[in-house]
Amino acid sequence: MHLCLIPSHDESRGPSFNRRAERRRAFSLTSQRGPQEFRCSGSGHAAPRQVLSQRRLSRTMSLHPLGLLLLAQAVLGTAATRFQDVFSQGNTSPVTSYKKIQGWSSDQNKWNEKLYPFWQEGDPRWKDCWKGGRVTAKLDSDSPALVGSNVTFVVTLQLPRCQTEDNDGNIVYRRNCTRDPPGSMDQQFYVYNWTERTDNCGWENCTSNHSHNVFPDGRPFPHHPGWGRRNFVYVFHTFGQYYQTTGRSSAKVSVNTANITLGEHRMAVSIYRRGYSGFVPIVRAKTVYLVTDKIPIFVSMFQKHDRNISDSIFIKDSPITFDVKIHDPSYYLNNSAISYKWNFGDGSGLFVPSGSSTSHTYTLQGNFTLNLTVQAIIPVPCKPVTPTAPPPTSAVTTGPSSDSDSSSTVESVEDNPDGGCHIYRNGYYGSSIDVVEGILEVNIIQMTSIQTTESQAENSLVDFVVTCQGSLPTDVCTVVSDPTCQVSKRMVCDPIVVTDECLLTIRRAFEEPGTYCINITLGDDTSQALASALISVNGATSSGTTEGVFIFLGLLAVFATIGAIVLYKRYKQYKPIERSAEQAEKQEGFTAYFSTFKAIFSPNSTERNPLLKSKPGIV
């Protein structure tokens, strides 16, 4: 006779597992239910077996029946798996006393190991409990969290290659993902088709042997319209308590930290998928989160001419902008009064701005220590304080007592100007910064187009005369962009050596005519400054071409003058000298008028012709 049992001893599974296995082995010998097999649901691989010898079985059966019954009851009472047993792996100091987290349950509750089997790390069944590969999980949080606020955890399943989740929550292969697809890609190929199972039954009758809608502690799943798409069970565990929920390939849970002690804590999650006769573990994940009573703050610093804002080196005589960010993802401080107190470390004193952003200019070089204190006054429900007895009055009275009733009670509250109750939380930030000399300003004072020779006429050359203030630059970069200064076309950077004064000439070539935006940047090891200008380039023209144009225009003027003289001599006719007195008078008047007009516009031009002068009738 042979009996199939779970192994009685396995060093890889820890002492607690071995003790439970021994108890189960002893109990199995007393039952008449026959051999049992522990299988990975849906995987088809049985757990390792151990066959007991006939001699050992006979010796065990010889025990008294009443003793066997008591032993079986004791084993059942002590071998029940608890949530703490499932999540205690890797936790050397489990929490024994804790405050209640709202919505969470104690990990001392019993865990249904039959419906939700628990496997140790290294168990070979992990390899076969997901089709197509191994599933991994990424667990993130928005820690650190200020005590009293909420910390949120998000777990995301990372499926094997070529697998994804469709709109119905089923796992399918992506089309055209592999050269050899696992099936015909003309139709959808499922890795897990849970919709087909849940469509065969409603919510009421889906609790048969083929589908179980309960959590590991026996509580039923929440009933909602999309329950058939939530085929994963997530069990979170921290601070001696657990929270269980259903979901798809990702899940999110938020925890209020009011009852969690300060310091670092571990959050673990076990994830199960729906199987045929229960749920199958697919992956576990964990992360560390921090609960603190100090306000988490981050400070970003910006300076206009600073070359590298991450090196904590800034420029003298240039304002630095400080921007404070409070890490409060759950909006716990939304109704709080927040103040900021700055000490820039340069002897300028304490500065209290009205907002989270401020600026400061260091006028001296050196190393300075920056300190910031952020205080939040958080309103909370006010608890009445038990009134105290009034102080005894003097034995001698000089007048009648007050009309007020001495027996009336008054609830005293925390001393506050607005009469409310508050909690004060502070946050601190400190940093060491270096202030050095840097380039503060760059100016383009002149732009000159350079005439080129015929061999250099392909490009237009322009000289830019640039000055700067502050330290001397070591490199120069020129960026040529479109007229809007938005689209960069070309960038040229060159090292330079400036020994005395920041005055240099930069020559750049332009291949095509047009309008360009020019950005010239001068920089050194710690700073840089920029100057911009718009320039219109008309194209390349050589000096030889220009001279040729002028010669051509000059020759054209000479030929035009000669042509005019020839035409004038050819077509001019002299009339007879004899004419009437009336004609002579008119001719003399016209000649006199023309002479006056000519004298006005050409005073240096006089006609010298002896022939005409010798003619009678001319004065």
Coordinates of C-alpha atoms in Angstrom, one line a residue:
M1 CA 0.0 0.0 0.0
H2 CA 1.3 3.4 -1.0
L3 CA 0.1 6.9 0.0
C4 CA 0.9 10.1 -2.0
L5 CA 1.6 13.0 0.3
I6 CA 3.3 16.4 0.4
P7 CA 7.0 16.1 1.2
S8 CA 7.6 16.0 4.9
H9 CA 10.8 18.0 4.8
D10 CA 12.2 20.7 2.4
E11 CA 15.1 22.8 3.6
S12 CA 14.4 25.4 0.9
R13 CA 10.9 26.2 2.3
G14 CA 11.9 27.2 5.8
P15 CA 11.2 25.7 9.3
S16 CA 7.6 26.9 9.5
F17 CA 6.6 25.1 6.3
N18 CA 8.3 21.9 7.4
R19 CA 6.5 21.9 10.7
R20 CA 3.1 22.3 8.9
A21 CA 4.1 19.6 6.4
E22 CA 4.9 17.2 9.3
R23 CA 1.5 17.9 10.9
R24 CA -0.3 17.4 7.6
R25 CA 1.6 14.1 7.0
A26 CA 0.5 12.8 10.4
F27 CA -3.1 13.8 9.9
S28 CA -3.2 12.2 6.4
L29 CA -2.2 8.9 8.0
T30 CA -5.3 8.9 10.2
S31 CA -7.8 9.8 7.5
Q32 CA -9.5 7.4 5.2
R33 CA -9.8 9.8 2.3
G34 CA -7.1 8.1 0.3
P35 CA -4.1 9.7 -1.3
Q36 CA -4.1 13.5 -2.0
E37 CA -2.2 15.3 -4.8
F38 CA -1.2 19.0 -4.5
R39 CA -1.2 20.5 -8.0
C40 CA -0.7 23.9 -9.6
S41 CA -4.2 24.7 -10.8
G42 CA -4.1 24.9 -14.6
S43 CA -0.4 23.9 -14.9
G44 CA -0.8 20.1 -15.0
H45 CA 2.3 19.5 -13.0
A46 CA 2.1 17.6 -9.7
A47 CA 4.1 18.5 -6.6
P48 CA 6.8 16.1 -5.5
R49 CA 5.6 13.0 -3.7
Q50 CA 6.9 10.8 -0.9
V51 CA 5.9 7.1 -0.6
L52 CA 5.8 5.8 2.9
S53 CA 7.0 2.3 3.6
Q54 CA 4.5 -0.4 4.7
R55 CA 6.3 -0.8 8.0
R56 CA 6.0 2.9 8.9
L57 CA 2.4 3.0 8.0
S58 CA 1.5 -0.1 10.1
R59 CA 3.3 1.3 13.1
T60 CA 1.3 4.6 12.8
M61 CA -2.0 2.7 12.4
S62 CA -1.5 0.8 15.6
L63 CA -2.2 4.0 17.7
H64 CA -5.4 4.2 19.7
P65 CA -8.3 5.6 17.7
L66 CA -9.2 8.2 20.4
G67 CA -5.6 9.4 20.4
L68 CA -5.7 9.7 16.7
L69 CA -8.8 11.8 16.8
L70 CA -7.4 14.2 19.4
L71 CA -4.2 14.5 17.4
A72 CA -6.1 15.3 14.2
Q73 CA -8.0 18.1 16.0
A74 CA -4.8 19.5 17.4
V75 CA -3.2 19.5 14.0
L76 CA -6.1 21.2 12.3
G77 CA -6.1 23.9 15.0
T78 CA -2.4 24.6 14.8
A79 CA -1.6 24.0 11.1
A80 CA -4.0 26.6 9.8
T81 CA -2.2 29.1 7.5
R82 CA -2.5 32.7 8.4
F83 CA -1.9 35.9 6.4
Q84 CA 1.2 36.5 8.5
D85 CA 2.6 33.1 7.4
V86 CA 2.2 34.0 3.7
F87 CA 3.8 37.4 4.0
S88 CA 6.5 36.8 6.6
Q89 CA 9.0 35.7 4.0
G90 CA 12.0 38.0 4.1
N91 CA 10.6 39.9 7.1
T92 CA 12.8 39.2 10.1
S93 CA 10.9 41.3 12.5
P94 CA 7.2 40.9 12.0
V95 CA 5.0 43.5 13.7
T96 CA 3.3 42.2 16.8
S97 CA 1.5 45.3 18.0
Y98 CA 0.1 48.0 15.8
K99 CA -2.6 50.5 15.4
K100 CA -5.6 49.8 13.2
I101 CA -5.4 51.0 9.5
Q102 CA -8.8 52.0 8.3
G103 CA -10.2 49.5 5.8
W104 CA -7.4 46.9 6.5
S105 CA -7.6 43.6 8.4
S106 CA -5.3 41.8 10.8
D107 CA -2.8 39.4 9.3
Q108 CA -3.7 36.9 12.0
N109 CA -6.8 35.9 10.0
K110 CA -6.8 32.5 8.4
W111 CA -5.7 32.1 4.7
N112 CA -7.5 29.7 2.5
E113 CA -4.5 27.8 1.2
K114 CA -6.7 25.3 -0.7
L115 CA -8.2 28.0 -2.9
Y116 CA -5.1 30.3 -2.9
P117 CA -2.0 28.0 -2.7
F118 CA 1.2 29.5 -1.4
W119 CA 4.6 28.7 -2.9
Q120 CA 8.0 29.4 -1.6
E121 CA 10.7 31.1 -3.7
G122 CA 12.4 28.6 -6.0
D123 CA 9.4 26.3 -6.2
P124 CA 9.4 24.7 -9.8
R125 CA 5.7 25.4 -10.1
W126 CA 6.3 29.1 -10.7
K127 CA 7.7 28.3 -14.1
D128 CA 4.6 26.6 -15.4
C129 CA 1.8 28.8 -14.0
W130 CA 1.6 31.3 -16.9
K131 CA 1.5 30.4 -20.5
G132 CA 4.2 31.9 -22.7
G133 CA 6.7 33.0 -20.1
R134 CA 7.1 34.5 -16.6
V135 CA 5.0 37.5 -15.4
T136 CA 6.8 40.2 -13.4
A137 CA 5.2 43.1 -11.4
K138 CA 6.3 46.6 -10.7
L139 CA 5.2 48.1 -7.3
D140 CA 5.6 51.9 -7.0
S141 CA 4.5 54.4 -4.4
D142 CA 4.4 58.2 -4.0
S143 CA 6.4 58.0 -0.8
P144 CA 7.7 59.9 1.3
A145 CA 4.4 60.7 3.0
L146 CA 3.8 63.2 5.8
V147 CA 2.2 61.5 8.7
G148 CA -1.6 61.9 8.5
S149 CA -1.6 62.0 4.7
N150 CA -2.3 59.2 2.3
V151 CA 0.4 57.1 0.5
T152 CA -0.7 55.5 -2.7
F153 CA 0.7 52.3 -4.2
V154 CA 0.3 51.2 -7.8
V155 CA 1.2 47.7 -9.0
T156 CA 1.5 46.9 -12.7
L157 CA 1.8 43.5 -14.3
Q158 CA 4.4 43.2 -17.0
L159 CA 3.2 40.4 -19.2
P160 CA 5.6 38.2 -21.4
R161 CA 6.6 39.4 -24.8
C162 CA 3.8 39.6 -27.4
Q163 CA 1.0 39.3 -24.7
T164 CA -1.4 42.1 -23.9
E165 CA -4.8 42.6 -22.2
D166 CA -7.8 43.4 -24.3
N167 CA -10.9 45.5 -23.4
D168 CA -12.6 42.5 -21.8
G169 CA -9.7 41.7 -19.5
N170 CA -8.6 38.6 -21.5
I171 CA -4.9 38.0 -22.2
V172 CA -4.2 37.8 -26.0
Y173 CA -1.3 37.6 -28.3
R174 CA -0.5 40.8 -30.2
R175 CA -0.8 40.5 -34.0
N176 CA 2.4 40.4 -36.1
C177 CA 4.5 40.3 -33.0
T178 CA 6.5 37.1 -33.8
R179 CA 7.6 35.4 -36.9
D180 CA 6.0 32.1 -35.8
P181 CA 2.7 33.1 -34.2
P182 CA 1.2 30.4 -31.8
G183 CA -1.9 30.2 -34.0
S184 CA -3.7 31.5 -37.0
M185 CA -3.6 35.3 -36.9
D186 CA -6.8 35.6 -38.9
Q187 CA -8.6 35.2 -35.6
Q188 CA -7.8 36.4 -32.1
F189 CA -5.5 34.0 -30.3
Y190 CA -6.1 33.9 -26.5
V191 CA -3.6 33.2 -23.8
Y192 CA -6.4 33.2 -21.2
N193 CA -10.0 33.7 -22.3
W194 CA -11.8 34.4 -19.0
T195 CA -14.8 35.9 -20.7
E196 CA -15.8 32.5 -22.1
R197 CA -15.9 31.0 -18.6
T198 CA -17.8 33.8 -16.9
D199 CA -20.4 34.1 -19.8
N200 CA -21.5 30.6 -18.9
C201 CA -22.8 31.6 -15.5
G202 CA -24.2 34.6 -13.7
W203 CA -23.0 36.2 -10.5
E204 CA -25.2 34.0 -8.4
N205 CA -24.2 30.6 -9.8
C206 CA -20.5 31.4 -10.5
T207 CA -19.4 30.0 -7.1
S208 CA -19.3 26.4 -8.2
N209 CA -16.2 24.2 -8.3
H210 CA -15.2 25.9 -11.6
S211 CA -15.3 29.5 -10.4
H212 CA -14.8 31.0 -6.9
N213 CA -15.6 34.6 -6.2
V214 CA -14.1 34.8 -2.7
F215 CA -10.9 36.3 -1.3
P216 CA -8.3 34.3 0.6
D217 CA -10.0 35.1 3.9
G218 CA -13.4 33.9 2.6
R219 CA -15.0 37.3 2.0
P220 CA -17.0 37.5 -1.3
F221 CA -15.8 39.7 -4.1
P222 CA -17.5 43.0 -4.5
H223 CA -20.4 42.8 -7.0
H224 CA -20.1 45.4 -9.7
P225 CA -21.1 45.5 -13.4
G226 CA -17.5 44.8 -14.6
W227 CA -16.7 41.9 -12.3
G228 CA -16.1 39.6 -15.2
R229 CA -13.2 41.7 -16.4
R230 CA -11.4 41.6 -13.1
N231 CA -9.6 38.2 -13.2
F232 CA -6.6 39.1 -10.9
V233 CA -6.7 39.1 -7.1
Y234 CA -4.2 41.5 -5.3
V235 CA -3.4 41.0 -1.6
F236 CA -1.4 43.9 -0.1
H237 CA 0.3 43.5 3.3
T238 CA 2.0 46.1 5.5
F239 CA 2.3 47.0 9.2
G240 CA 0.8 43.7 10.3
Q241 CA -2.4 44.1 8.2
Y242 CA -3.6 43.2 4.8
Y243 CA -6.0 44.6 2.1
Q244 CA -7.4 42.5 -0.8
T245 CA -9.0 43.6 -4.0
T246 CA -9.7 42.4 -7.5
G247 CA -8.5 44.1 -10.7
R248 CA -7.1 43.8 -14.2
S249 CA -3.5 44.0 -15.1
S250 CA -2.9 46.9 -12.6
A251 CA -4.3 47.9 -9.2
K252 CA -4.0 50.9 -6.9
V253 CA -4.5 51.3 -3.2
S254 CA -4.2 54.2 -0.8
V255 CA -3.3 54.0 2.8
N256 CA -3.8 56.7 5.5
T257 CA -0.7 57.1 7.6
A258 CA -2.3 58.6 10.7
N259 CA -1.8 55.3 12.6
I260 CA 1.5 54.2 11.0
T261 CA 4.6 54.8 13.0
L262 CA 7.4 57.0 11.6
G263 CA 10.1 55.4 9.6
E264 CA 10.6 53.0 6.7
H265 CA 8.1 50.2 6.2
R266 CA 7.7 47.4 3.7
M267 CA 4.7 46.9 1.4
A268 CA 4.3 43.5 -0.2
V269 CA 1.7 42.3 -2.7
S270 CA 0.8 38.8 -3.8
I271 CA -1.0 38.5 -7.1
Y272 CA -3.2 35.5 -8.2
R273 CA -4.9 34.8 -11.5
R274 CA -8.2 33.0 -12.0
G275 CA -7.9 29.3 -12.6
Y276 CA -10.3 26.4 -13.2
S277 CA -10.5 25.1 -9.7
G278 CA -9.2 28.0 -7.7
F279 CA -6.6 30.8 -8.1
V280 CA -3.0 30.4 -9.2
P281 CA -0.1 32.6 -7.8
I282 CA 1.7 34.3 -10.6
V283 CA 4.0 36.9 -9.0
R284 CA 4.9 38.7 -5.8
A285 CA 6.4 42.2 -5.4
K286 CA 7.5 44.5 -2.6
T287 CA 8.7 48.0 -2.0
V288 CA 9.8 50.3 0.8
Y289 CA 8.0 53.5 1.8
L290 CA 8.7 56.2 4.3
V291 CA 6.4 58.0 6.8
T292 CA 7.8 61.2 8.2
D293 CA 6.7 64.1 10.4
K294 CA 8.8 66.5 8.3
I295 CA 7.2 68.2 5.3
P296 CA 8.9 66.7 2.2
I297 CA 10.1 69.7 0.1
F298 CA 12.2 70.1 -3.0
V299 CA 13.9 73.3 -4.1
S300 CA 14.8 74.1 -7.8
M301 CA 17.2 76.9 -8.6
F302 CA 17.4 78.8 -11.9
Q303 CA 19.7 81.6 -13.1
K304 CA 19.5 83.2 -16.5
H305 CA 23.2 83.0 -17.5
D306 CA 24.1 79.8 -15.5
R307 CA 25.5 77.2 -17.8
N308 CA 24.9 74.1 -15.6
I309 CA 22.2 74.5 -12.9
S310 CA 23.1 71.1 -11.3
D311 CA 26.6 72.0 -10.2
S312 CA 25.5 74.5 -7.5
I313 CA 27.7 77.2 -9.0
F314 CA 26.1 80.5 -9.8
I315 CA 27.1 83.9 -11.1
K316 CA 27.7 87.1 -9.1
D317 CA 25.4 90.1 -9.7
S318 CA 22.7 88.0 -11.4
P319 CA 19.4 87.1 -9.7
I320 CA 18.8 83.4 -8.8
T321 CA 15.2 82.2 -8.7
F322 CA 14.3 79.7 -6.0
D323 CA 11.1 77.6 -6.5
V324 CA 9.8 75.4 -3.6
K325 CA 7.8 72.3 -4.3
I326 CA 6.0 70.6 -1.4
H327 CA 5.5 66.8 -2.0
D328 CA 1.8 66.4 -1.1
P329 CA 0.2 64.1 -3.7
S330 CA -2.8 63.4 -1.5
Y331 CA -3.5 67.2 -1.0
Y332 CA -3.3 66.8 2.8
L333 CA -2.0 70.4 3.2
N334 CA -4.5 72.1 0.9
N335 CA -6.3 73.9 3.7
S336 CA -3.1 74.7 5.6
A337 CA -1.4 78.0 6.2
I338 CA 2.1 77.7 4.8
S339 CA 5.0 80.1 5.4
Y340 CA 8.5 80.1 4.0
K341 CA 11.6 81.5 5.8
W342 CA 14.8 81.9 3.9
N343 CA 18.4 82.5 5.1
F344 CA 20.7 83.0 2.1
G345 CA 23.9 82.9 4.1
D346 CA 25.3 86.1 2.9
G347 CA 24.4 88.3 5.8
S348 CA 21.3 89.7 4.2
G349 CA 19.1 88.5 7.1
L350 CA 15.9 86.4 7.3
F351 CA 13.6 86.7 4.3
V352 CA 9.9 85.7 4.4
P353 CA 8.2 85.9 1.0
S354 CA 4.5 85.7 0.4
G355 CA 4.7 82.7 -1.9
S356 CA 6.7 79.6 -2.7
S357 CA 8.9 81.4 -5.3
T358 CA 11.5 84.0 -4.6
S359 CA 14.7 85.4 -6.0
H360 CA 18.0 86.6 -4.5
T361 CA 21.2 88.2 -5.9
Y362 CA 24.6 87.5 -4.5
T363 CA 26.9 90.6 -4.8
L364 CA 30.0 88.8 -3.5
Q365 CA 32.0 85.8 -4.6
G366 CA 32.4 82.8 -2.3
N367 CA 30.7 79.8 -0.7
F368 CA 27.4 80.3 1.0
T369 CA 25.0 78.0 3.0
L370 CA 21.4 78.3 2.0
N371 CA 18.7 77.4 4.6
L372 CA 14.9 77.2 4.2
T373 CA 12.2 76.4 6.8
V374 CA 8.7 75.7 5.7
Q375 CA 5.9 75.6 8.3
A376 CA 2.4 74.4 7.8
I377 CA -0.5 75.1 10.2
I378 CA -2.9 72.2 9.6
P379 CA -6.5 72.5 10.8
V380 CA -7.8 69.5 12.7
P381 CA -11.0 68.8 14.6
C382 CA -10.7 70.5 18.0
K383 CA -11.0 68.3 21.0
P384 CA -12.6 69.9 24.1
V385 CA -10.4 70.0 27.2
T386 CA -11.7 69.1 30.6
P387 CA -12.3 72.3 32.5
T388 CA -10.4 73.0 35.7
A389 CA -11.8 74.3 39.0
P390 CA -11.6 78.0 39.4
P391 CA -8.9 79.4 41.7
P392 CA -10.0 80.0 45.3
T393 CA -11.2 83.5 46.1
S394 CA -9.8 85.7 48.8
A395 CA -11.3 85.5 52.3
V396 CA -11.9 89.3 52.4
T397 CA -14.3 90.7 49.8
T398 CA -14.9 94.3 49.3
G399 CA -18.0 94.1 47.2
P400 CA -20.7 91.8 45.9
S401 CA -19.8 88.9 43.7
S402 CA -20.2 88.9 39.9
D403 CA -23.5 88.0 38.4
S404 CA -22.0 85.2 36.3
D405 CA -22.8 81.6 37.3
S406 CA -19.8 80.1 38.8
S407 CA -21.2 76.6 38.2
S408 CA -21.2 77.0 34.4
T409 CA -18.5 75.0 32.4
V410 CA -16.4 76.4 29.5
E411 CA -14.7 74.3 26.9
S412 CA -11.2 75.6 26.4
V413 CA -9.5 75.1 23.0
E414 CA -6.0 75.4 21.8
D415 CA -4.7 79.0 22.0
N416 CA -5.0 80.3 18.5
P417 CA -6.0 83.7 17.0
D418 CA -8.8 82.2 14.9
G419 CA -10.1 80.0 17.7
G420 CA -9.4 76.7 15.8
C421 CA -7.3 73.7 16.6
H422 CA -4.2 73.0 14.6
I423 CA -1.2 70.8 14.1
Y424 CA 2.2 72.4 13.3
R425 CA 4.5 70.6 10.8
N426 CA 7.9 71.9 9.6
G427 CA 10.1 71.0 6.7
Y428 CA 13.7 71.9 6.2
Y429 CA 16.1 72.4 3.3
G430 CA 19.8 73.2 3.2
S431 CA 22.3 73.6 0.4
S432 CA 25.8 74.9 -0.2
I433 CA 26.3 77.1 -3.3
D434 CA 29.3 78.8 -4.9
V435 CA 29.2 82.2 -6.4
V436 CA 31.7 83.2 -9.0
E437 CA 32.4 85.8 -11.7
G438 CA 30.6 85.1 -14.9
I439 CA 29.5 86.5 -18.3
L440 CA 26.5 88.8 -17.6
E441 CA 25.7 90.4 -20.9
V442 CA 26.5 90.2 -24.7
N443 CA 25.8 92.9 -27.2
I444 CA 26.2 93.0 -31.0
I445 CA 27.4 96.5 -31.8
Q446 CA 28.1 96.3 -35.5
M447 CA 27.3 94.1 -38.6
T448 CA 29.3 94.6 -41.8
S449 CA 29.0 92.9 -45.2
I450 CA 32.4 91.9 -46.6
Q451 CA 33.2 92.3 -50.3
T452 CA 34.7 89.1 -51.7
T453 CA 36.8 88.3 -54.7
E454 CA 35.6 86.4 -57.7
S455 CA 36.9 83.1 -56.3
Q456 CA 35.0 83.6 -53.0
A457 CA 31.8 84.9 -54.6
E458 CA 29.8 81.8 -53.7
N459 CA 29.0 82.8 -50.1
S460 CA 28.2 86.2 -48.5
L461 CA 30.4 87.1 -45.6
V462 CA 29.3 89.2 -42.6
D463 CA 31.4 90.4 -39.7
F464 CA 29.7 90.8 -36.3
V465 CA 31.4 93.0 -33.7
V466 CA 30.5 91.7 -30.2
T467 CA 31.1 93.0 -26.7
C468 CA 30.4 91.4 -23.3
Q469 CA 30.3 92.3 -19.6
G470 CA 31.7 90.2 -16.8
S471 CA 34.3 87.5 -17.2
L472 CA 36.2 86.8 -20.4
P473 CA 34.6 84.1 -22.7
T474 CA 36.4 81.0 -23.8
D475 CA 34.1 79.9 -26.6
V476 CA 31.5 81.4 -29.0
C477 CA 28.6 79.7 -30.8
T478 CA 26.5 81.1 -33.6
V479 CA 23.1 79.8 -34.4
V480 CA 21.4 80.8 -37.7
S481 CA 17.7 80.4 -37.7
D482 CA 14.6 81.5 -39.7
P483 CA 13.3 85.0 -39.2
T484 CA 11.1 83.9 -36.3
C485 CA 14.1 82.5 -34.4
Q486 CA 12.2 79.2 -34.0
V487 CA 13.7 76.9 -36.6
S488 CA 17.4 76.4 -36.3
K489 CA 19.3 75.9 -39.7
R490 CA 22.9 75.9 -38.7
M491 CA 25.2 76.1 -35.6
V492 CA 28.9 76.9 -35.5
C493 CA 31.0 76.8 -32.3
D494 CA 34.6 77.9 -32.0
P495 CA 37.1 78.3 -29.1
I496 CA 38.4 81.8 -28.6
V497 CA 41.1 83.4 -26.6
V498 CA 40.4 86.8 -25.1
T499 CA 43.2 88.2 -23.0
D500 CA 42.3 91.8 -22.2
E501 CA 39.0 93.3 -23.2
C502 CA 35.8 91.5 -24.3
L503 CA 35.7 92.8 -27.8
L504 CA 35.8 90.4 -30.7
T505 CA 34.8 90.2 -34.4
I506 CA 33.0 87.1 -35.6
R507 CA 32.8 86.3 -39.3
R508 CA 30.1 84.1 -40.6
A509 CA 29.2 82.9 -44.2
F510 CA 25.7 82.8 -45.7
E511 CA 25.1 80.5 -48.7
E512 CA 21.8 82.0 -49.8
P513 CA 20.3 85.5 -49.7
G514 CA 17.4 86.1 -47.3
T515 CA 16.5 87.3 -43.8
Y516 CA 18.0 85.4 -40.9
C517 CA 17.9 85.4 -37.1
I518 CA 21.4 85.3 -35.6
N519 CA 22.0 84.1 -32.0
I520 CA 25.5 84.7 -30.7
T521 CA 26.4 83.0 -27.4
L522 CA 29.6 83.7 -25.5
G523 CA 30.5 81.3 -22.7
D524 CA 33.0 80.1 -20.2
D525 CA 33.2 77.2 -17.8
T526 CA 30.3 78.3 -15.6
S527 CA 28.2 80.9 -17.5
Q528 CA 27.0 81.9 -20.9
A529 CA 25.1 84.9 -22.3
L530 CA 23.2 85.4 -25.6
A531 CA 22.6 88.2 -28.0
S532 CA 20.2 88.1 -31.0
A533 CA 19.8 90.1 -34.2
L534 CA 17.9 90.0 -37.5
I535 CA 20.1 90.4 -40.7
S536 CA 19.2 90.6 -44.4
V537 CA 21.7 89.1 -46.8
N538 CA 21.4 90.2 -50.4
G539 CA 23.7 87.7 -52.0
A540 CA 27.4 87.5 -52.9
T541 CA 28.9 90.3 -55.1
S542 CA 32.7 90.6 -56.0
S543 CA 34.6 93.8 -56.4
G544 CA 35.5 92.9 -60.1
T545 CA 31.8 92.6 -60.9
T546 CA 31.1 96.0 -59.3
E547 CA 33.8 97.7 -61.3
G548 CA 32.5 96.1 -64.5
V549 CA 29.1 97.5 -63.9
F550 CA 30.4 101.0 -63.4
I551 CA 32.5 100.8 -66.6
F552 CA 29.6 99.6 -68.6
L553 CA 27.4 102.5 -67.4
G554 CA 30.1 105.0 -68.2
L555 CA 30.6 103.8 -71.8
L556 CA 26.8 103.8 -72.3
A557 CA 26.6 107.5 -71.2
V558 CA 29.5 108.5 -73.7
F559 CA 27.8 106.7 -76.6
A560 CA 24.5 108.4 -75.8
T561 CA 26.1 111.8 -75.8
I562 CA 27.8 111.3 -79.2
G563 CA 24.6 110.0 -80.7
A564 CA 22.7 113.1 -79.5
I565 CA 25.3 115.5 -81.1
V566 CA 25.2 113.7 -84.4
L567 CA 21.5 113.8 -84.6
Y568 CA 21.4 117.5 -83.7
K569 CA 23.8 118.5 -86.5
R570 CA 22.1 116.4 -89.1
Y571 CA 18.6 117.7 -88.6
K572 CA 19.3 121.4 -87.7
Q573 CA 18.3 124.0 -90.5
Y574 CA 19.2 127.7 -90.8
K575 CA 16.6 130.0 -92.1
P576 CA 17.3 133.1 -94.3
I577 CA 18.6 136.2 -92.5
E578 CA 16.0 138.4 -94.3
R579 CA 12.8 138.3 -92.4
S580 CA 10.1 140.7 -91.5
A581 CA 10.3 143.1 -88.6
E582 CA 7.5 141.3 -86.9
Q583 CA 9.3 137.9 -87.2
A584 CA 12.5 139.4 -86.1
E585 CA 10.9 140.9 -83.0
K586 CA 9.4 137.5 -82.1
Q587 CA 12.6 135.7 -82.8
E588 CA 14.6 138.1 -80.6
G589 CA 12.1 137.8 -77.8
F590 CA 12.2 133.9 -77.9
T591 CA 16.0 134.0 -78.1
A592 CA 16.2 136.3 -75.1
Y593 CA 13.9 134.1 -73.1
F594 CA 15.9 130.9 -74.0
S595 CA 19.1 132.7 -73.1
T596 CA 17.7 133.7 -69.7
F597 CA 16.6 130.1 -69.0
K598 CA 20.0 128.7 -70.1
A599 CA 21.8 131.2 -67.9
I600 CA 19.8 130.1 -64.9
F601 CA 20.4 126.4 -65.2
S602 CA 23.8 126.4 -66.9
P603 CA 25.6 129.5 -65.8
N604 CA 29.0 128.1 -66.8
S605 CA 28.0 127.0 -70.3
T606 CA 28.2 129.8 -73.0
E607 CA 28.1 129.2 -76.6
R608 CA 31.2 130.4 -78.5
N609 CA 30.7 130.5 -82.2
P610 CA 32.5 133.3 -84.2
L611 CA 30.3 132.8 -87.2
L612 CA 27.1 133.5 -85.3
K613 CA 28.6 136.4 -83.5
S614 CA 29.7 138.0 -86.7
K615 CA 26.1 137.9 -88.0
P616 CA 24.4 141.3 -88.0
G617 CA 21.5 141.7 -85.7
I618 CA 23.1 139.9 -82.6
V619 CA 24.1 142.0 -79.6

